[in-house]
Short mmCIF file of C-alpha atoms in Angstrom, two decimals:
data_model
loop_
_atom_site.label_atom_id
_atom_site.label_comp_id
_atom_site.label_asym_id
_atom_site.label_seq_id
_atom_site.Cartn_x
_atom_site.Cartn_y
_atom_site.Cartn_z
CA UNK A 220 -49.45 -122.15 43.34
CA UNK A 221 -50.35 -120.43 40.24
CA UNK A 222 -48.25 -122.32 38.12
CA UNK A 223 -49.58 -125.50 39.61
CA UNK A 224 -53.38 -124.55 38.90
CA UNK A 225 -51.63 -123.43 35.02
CA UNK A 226 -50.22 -127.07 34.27
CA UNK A 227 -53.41 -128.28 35.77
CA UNK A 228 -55.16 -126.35 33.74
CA UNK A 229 -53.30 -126.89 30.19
CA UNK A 230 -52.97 -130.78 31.43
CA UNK A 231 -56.77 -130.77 31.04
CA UNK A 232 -57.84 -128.95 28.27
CA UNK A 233 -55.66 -131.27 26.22
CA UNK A 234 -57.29 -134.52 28.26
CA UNK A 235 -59.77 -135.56 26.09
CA UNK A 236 -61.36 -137.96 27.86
CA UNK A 237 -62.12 -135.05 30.13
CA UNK A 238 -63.73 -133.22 27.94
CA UNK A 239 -65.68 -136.56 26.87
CA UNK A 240 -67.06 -136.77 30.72
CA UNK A 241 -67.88 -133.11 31.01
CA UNK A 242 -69.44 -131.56 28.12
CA UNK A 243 -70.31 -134.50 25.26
CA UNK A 244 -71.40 -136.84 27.58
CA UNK A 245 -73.77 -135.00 29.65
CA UNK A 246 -74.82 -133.04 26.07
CA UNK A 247 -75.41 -136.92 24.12
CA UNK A 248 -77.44 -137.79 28.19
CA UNK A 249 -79.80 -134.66 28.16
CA UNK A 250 -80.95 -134.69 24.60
CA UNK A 251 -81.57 -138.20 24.42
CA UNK A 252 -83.44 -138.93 27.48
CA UNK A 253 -85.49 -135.22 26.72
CA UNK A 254 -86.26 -137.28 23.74
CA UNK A 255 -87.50 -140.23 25.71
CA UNK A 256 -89.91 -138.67 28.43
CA UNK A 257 -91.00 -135.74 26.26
CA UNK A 258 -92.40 -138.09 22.58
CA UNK A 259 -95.65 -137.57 22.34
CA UNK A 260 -96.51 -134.58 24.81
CA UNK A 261 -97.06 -131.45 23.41
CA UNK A 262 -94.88 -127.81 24.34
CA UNK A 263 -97.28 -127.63 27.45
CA UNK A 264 -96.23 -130.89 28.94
CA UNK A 265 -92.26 -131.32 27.84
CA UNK A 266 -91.51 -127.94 29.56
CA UNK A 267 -91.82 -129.46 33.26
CA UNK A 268 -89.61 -132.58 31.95
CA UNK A 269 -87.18 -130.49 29.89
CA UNK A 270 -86.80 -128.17 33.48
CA UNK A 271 -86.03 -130.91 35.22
CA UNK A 272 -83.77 -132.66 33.05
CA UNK A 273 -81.57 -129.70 32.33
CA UNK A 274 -80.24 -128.64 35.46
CA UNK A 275 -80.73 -132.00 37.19
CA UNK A 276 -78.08 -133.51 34.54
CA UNK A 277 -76.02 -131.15 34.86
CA UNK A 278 -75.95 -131.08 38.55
CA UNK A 279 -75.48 -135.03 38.18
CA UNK A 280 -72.46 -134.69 35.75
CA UNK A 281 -70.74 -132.35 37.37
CA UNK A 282 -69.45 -134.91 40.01
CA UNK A 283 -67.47 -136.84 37.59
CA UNK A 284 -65.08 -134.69 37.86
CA UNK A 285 -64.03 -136.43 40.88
CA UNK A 286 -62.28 -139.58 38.59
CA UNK A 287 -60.19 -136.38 36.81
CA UNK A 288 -59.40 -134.85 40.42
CA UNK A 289 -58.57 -138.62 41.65
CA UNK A 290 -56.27 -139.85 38.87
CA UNK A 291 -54.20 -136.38 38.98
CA UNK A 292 -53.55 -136.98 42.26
CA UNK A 293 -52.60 -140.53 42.28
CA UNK A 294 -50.76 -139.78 39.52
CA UNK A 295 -48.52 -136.94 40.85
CA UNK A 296 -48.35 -139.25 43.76
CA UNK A 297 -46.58 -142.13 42.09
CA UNK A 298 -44.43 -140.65 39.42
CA UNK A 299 -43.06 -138.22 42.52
CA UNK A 300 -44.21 -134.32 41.90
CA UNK A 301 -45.73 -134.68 45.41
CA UNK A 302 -42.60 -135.63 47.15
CA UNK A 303 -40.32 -133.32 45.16
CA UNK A 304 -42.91 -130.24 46.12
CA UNK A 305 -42.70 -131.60 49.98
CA UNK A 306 -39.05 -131.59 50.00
CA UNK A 307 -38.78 -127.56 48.38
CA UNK A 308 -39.44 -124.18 50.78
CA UNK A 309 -42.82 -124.57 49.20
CA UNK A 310 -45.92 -125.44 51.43
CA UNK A 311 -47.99 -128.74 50.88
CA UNK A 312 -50.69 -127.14 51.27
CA UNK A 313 -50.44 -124.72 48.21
CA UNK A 314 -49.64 -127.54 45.83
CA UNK A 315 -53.16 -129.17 47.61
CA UNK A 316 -54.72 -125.62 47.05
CA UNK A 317 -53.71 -125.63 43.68
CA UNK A 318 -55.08 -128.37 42.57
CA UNK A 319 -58.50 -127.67 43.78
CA UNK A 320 -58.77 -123.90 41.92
CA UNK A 321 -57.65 -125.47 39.02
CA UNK A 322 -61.02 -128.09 39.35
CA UNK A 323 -63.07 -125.00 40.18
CA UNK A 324 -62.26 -123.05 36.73
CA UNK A 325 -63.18 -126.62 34.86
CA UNK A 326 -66.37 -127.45 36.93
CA UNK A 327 -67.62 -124.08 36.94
CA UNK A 328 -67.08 -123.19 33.10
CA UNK A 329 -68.76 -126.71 32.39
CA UNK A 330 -71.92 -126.08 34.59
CA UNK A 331 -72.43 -122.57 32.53
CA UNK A 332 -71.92 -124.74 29.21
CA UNK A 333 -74.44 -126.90 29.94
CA UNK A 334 -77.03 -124.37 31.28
CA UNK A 335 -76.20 -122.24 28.08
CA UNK A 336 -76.91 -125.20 25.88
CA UNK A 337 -80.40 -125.74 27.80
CA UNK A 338 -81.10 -122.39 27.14
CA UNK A 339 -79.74 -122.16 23.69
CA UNK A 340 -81.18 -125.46 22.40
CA UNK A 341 -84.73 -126.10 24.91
CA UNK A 342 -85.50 -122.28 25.67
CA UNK A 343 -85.24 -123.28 29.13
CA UNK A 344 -85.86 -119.62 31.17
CA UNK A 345 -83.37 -118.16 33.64
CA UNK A 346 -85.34 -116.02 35.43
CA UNK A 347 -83.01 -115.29 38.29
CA UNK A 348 -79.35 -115.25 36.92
CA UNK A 349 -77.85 -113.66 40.14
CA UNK A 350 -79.55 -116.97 42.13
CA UNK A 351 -78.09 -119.52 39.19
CA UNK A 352 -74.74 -117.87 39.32
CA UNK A 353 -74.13 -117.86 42.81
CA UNK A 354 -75.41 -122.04 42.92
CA UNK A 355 -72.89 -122.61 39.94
CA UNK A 356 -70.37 -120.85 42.51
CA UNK A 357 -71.78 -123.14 45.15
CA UNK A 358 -72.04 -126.21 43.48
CA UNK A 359 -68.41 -125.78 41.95
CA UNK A 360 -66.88 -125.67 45.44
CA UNK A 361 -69.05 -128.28 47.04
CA UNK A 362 -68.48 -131.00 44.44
CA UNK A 363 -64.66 -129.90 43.90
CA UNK A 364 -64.55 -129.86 47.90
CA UNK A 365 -65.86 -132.93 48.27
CA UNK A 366 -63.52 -134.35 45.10
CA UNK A 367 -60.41 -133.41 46.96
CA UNK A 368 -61.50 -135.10 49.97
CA UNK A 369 -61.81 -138.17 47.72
CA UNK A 370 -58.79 -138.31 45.91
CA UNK A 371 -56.30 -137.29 49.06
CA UNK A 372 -58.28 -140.46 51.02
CA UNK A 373 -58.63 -143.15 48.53
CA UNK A 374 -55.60 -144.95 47.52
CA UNK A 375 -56.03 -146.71 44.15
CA UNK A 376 -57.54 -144.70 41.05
CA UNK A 377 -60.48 -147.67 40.45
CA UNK A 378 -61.52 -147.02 44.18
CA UNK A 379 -61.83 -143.30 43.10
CA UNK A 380 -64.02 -144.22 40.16
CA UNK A 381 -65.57 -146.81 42.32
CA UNK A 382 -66.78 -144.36 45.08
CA UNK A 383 -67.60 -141.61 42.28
CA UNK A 384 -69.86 -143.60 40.71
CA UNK A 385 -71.64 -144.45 44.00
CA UNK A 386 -71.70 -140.95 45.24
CA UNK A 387 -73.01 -139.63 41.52
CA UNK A 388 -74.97 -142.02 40.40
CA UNK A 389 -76.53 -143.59 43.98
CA UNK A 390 -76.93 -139.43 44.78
CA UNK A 391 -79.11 -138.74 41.67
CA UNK A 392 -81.18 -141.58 41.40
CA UNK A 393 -82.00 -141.04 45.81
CA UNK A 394 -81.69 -136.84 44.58
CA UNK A 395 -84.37 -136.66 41.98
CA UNK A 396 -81.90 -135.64 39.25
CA UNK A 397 -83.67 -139.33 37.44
CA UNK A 398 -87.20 -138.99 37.77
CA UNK A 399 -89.56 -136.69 39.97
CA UNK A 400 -89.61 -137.19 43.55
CA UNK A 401 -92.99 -136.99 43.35
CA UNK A 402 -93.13 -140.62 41.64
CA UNK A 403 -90.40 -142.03 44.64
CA UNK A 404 -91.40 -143.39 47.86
CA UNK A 405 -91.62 -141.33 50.82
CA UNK A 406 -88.93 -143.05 52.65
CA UNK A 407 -86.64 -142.05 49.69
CA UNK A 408 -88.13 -138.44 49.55
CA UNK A 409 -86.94 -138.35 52.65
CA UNK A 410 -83.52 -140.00 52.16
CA UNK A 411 -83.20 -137.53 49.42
CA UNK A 412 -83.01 -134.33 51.65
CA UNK A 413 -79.73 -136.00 52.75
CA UNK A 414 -78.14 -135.95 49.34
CA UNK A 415 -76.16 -132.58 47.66
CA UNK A 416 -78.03 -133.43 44.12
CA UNK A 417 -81.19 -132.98 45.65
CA UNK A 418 -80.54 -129.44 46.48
CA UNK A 419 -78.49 -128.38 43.91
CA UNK A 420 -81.48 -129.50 41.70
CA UNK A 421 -84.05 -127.90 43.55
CA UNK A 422 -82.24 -124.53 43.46
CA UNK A 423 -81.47 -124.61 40.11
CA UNK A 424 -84.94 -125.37 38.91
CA UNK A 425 -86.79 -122.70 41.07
CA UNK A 426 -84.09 -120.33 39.86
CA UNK A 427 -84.71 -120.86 36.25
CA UNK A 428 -88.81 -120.50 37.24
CA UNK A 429 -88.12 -118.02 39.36
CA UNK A 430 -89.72 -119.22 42.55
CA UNK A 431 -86.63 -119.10 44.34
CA UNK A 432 -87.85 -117.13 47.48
CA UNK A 433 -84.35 -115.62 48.98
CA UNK A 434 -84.99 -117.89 52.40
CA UNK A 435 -84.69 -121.30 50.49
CA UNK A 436 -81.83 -119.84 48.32
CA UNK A 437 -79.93 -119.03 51.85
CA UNK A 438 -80.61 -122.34 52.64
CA UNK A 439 -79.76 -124.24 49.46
CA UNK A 440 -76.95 -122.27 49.82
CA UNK A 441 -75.71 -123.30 53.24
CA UNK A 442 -76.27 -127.02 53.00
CA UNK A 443 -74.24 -127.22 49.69
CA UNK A 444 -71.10 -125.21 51.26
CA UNK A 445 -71.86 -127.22 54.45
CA UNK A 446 -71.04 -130.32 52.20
CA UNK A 447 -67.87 -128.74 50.43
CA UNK A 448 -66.38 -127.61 53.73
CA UNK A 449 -67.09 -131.05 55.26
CA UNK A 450 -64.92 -132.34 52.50
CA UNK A 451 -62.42 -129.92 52.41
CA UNK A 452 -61.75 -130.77 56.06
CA UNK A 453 -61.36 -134.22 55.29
CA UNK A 454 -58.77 -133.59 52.76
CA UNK A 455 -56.83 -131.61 54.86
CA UNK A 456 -57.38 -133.94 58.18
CA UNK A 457 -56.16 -136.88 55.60
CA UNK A 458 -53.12 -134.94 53.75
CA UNK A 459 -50.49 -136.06 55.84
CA UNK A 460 -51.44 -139.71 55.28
CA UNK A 461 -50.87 -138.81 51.59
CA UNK A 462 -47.60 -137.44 52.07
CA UNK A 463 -46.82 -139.95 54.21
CA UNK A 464 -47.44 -142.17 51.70
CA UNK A 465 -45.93 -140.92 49.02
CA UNK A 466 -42.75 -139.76 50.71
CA UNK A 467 -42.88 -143.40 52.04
#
């Protein structure tokens, strides 16, 4: 397993279209639309937008990660490293497990880059570090979670992109991660309650104000695991279909 989450690892750092979708891209997205919503108000007024746009894109970008997790595995899939590893001593299920701490380093080290920038670049306060850490634990395994599910069910990578872009895009325009929920309909308010954005948001931003009381910050908590253990149940409920397929 450890060697698998190594090439992983060293497979990424040198993908730079990775590094594109998880660090320039959300960097370019934050300053530019700070730049947007914040002309003309003075330090007073841009702090509430700059607090919301800082964690809420980098709660947003954070799922792309899926199209990387997708394409690896459709990849090992056709040119054979997932049948070879089925037919050796070694179990399925570590090469699966593999994969998926490998996506937890990257994801993880990228939502502390882009909360560093915030704070490096917009002064944005982190008031309670211990809270922020634990949700960039959180958050890392949810989306991952939820990732692996993805790219063990789908079977083409454009469906993979296809459904990521629905699930992080759809999520964070229904989430709040966009514009205040305040300035949303109530029926999407509601709908928003449903979505892993909206509460990765919303515990990031009381964090950094520290409002966080420890109740909602158990609770944030245990709807985003809920979500990463509901996906990491489908991958392994839909792993023998993969092997199935690719041994096939």
């Amino acid at each position: 397993m450890n060697a698998i989450i190594k090439l992983e690892l060293k497979k990424n750092i040198q993908d730079r279209g990775m590094i594109f979708w998880t660090l320039v891209l959300p960097i370019l997205f934050t300053v530019l639309f700070i730049s947007v919503f914040t002309s003309g108000l003075n330090e007073a007024e841009s702090q509430p937008v700059i607090l919301s746009i800082v964690p809420g894109y980098t709660v947003m970008f954070v799922f792309f990660i899926m199209i990387t997790m997708t394409e690896s595995m459709i990849k090992d899939q056709n040119n054979g490293l997932v049948a070879r590893i089925a037919s050796t001593p070694l179990s399925s299920y570590l090469y699966l497990l593999g994969k998926w701490v490998s996506y937890m380093y990257i994801v993880f080290i990228q939502i502390v880059i882009l909360l560093v920038f915030g704070k490096v670049v917009y002064n944005v306060p982190i008031e309670q570090l211990f809270y922020i850490i634990v949700l960039a634990f959180i958050l890392t395994f949810m989306v991952t979670g939820i990732g692996l599910a993805l790219a063990i069910l789908v079977k083409t990578t454009n469906m993979g992109i296809a459904l990521t872009q629905v699930l992080a895009l759809g999520g964070a325009l229904i989430g709040g991660l966009w514009m205040p929920l305040e300035m949303m309909p109530e029926l999407l308010q509601t709908i928003s309650r449903f979505t892993p954005q909206y509460w990765g948001h919303q515990g990031f931003r009381e964090a950094m104000t520290g409002t966080l009381a420890m109740g909602d910050f158990f609770k944030i908590s245990s709807i985003l695991l809920g979500f990463g253990i509901l996906g990491f149940i489908l991958a392994l409920i839909g792993y023998p279909n993969f092997l199935k397929r690719t041994t096939g």
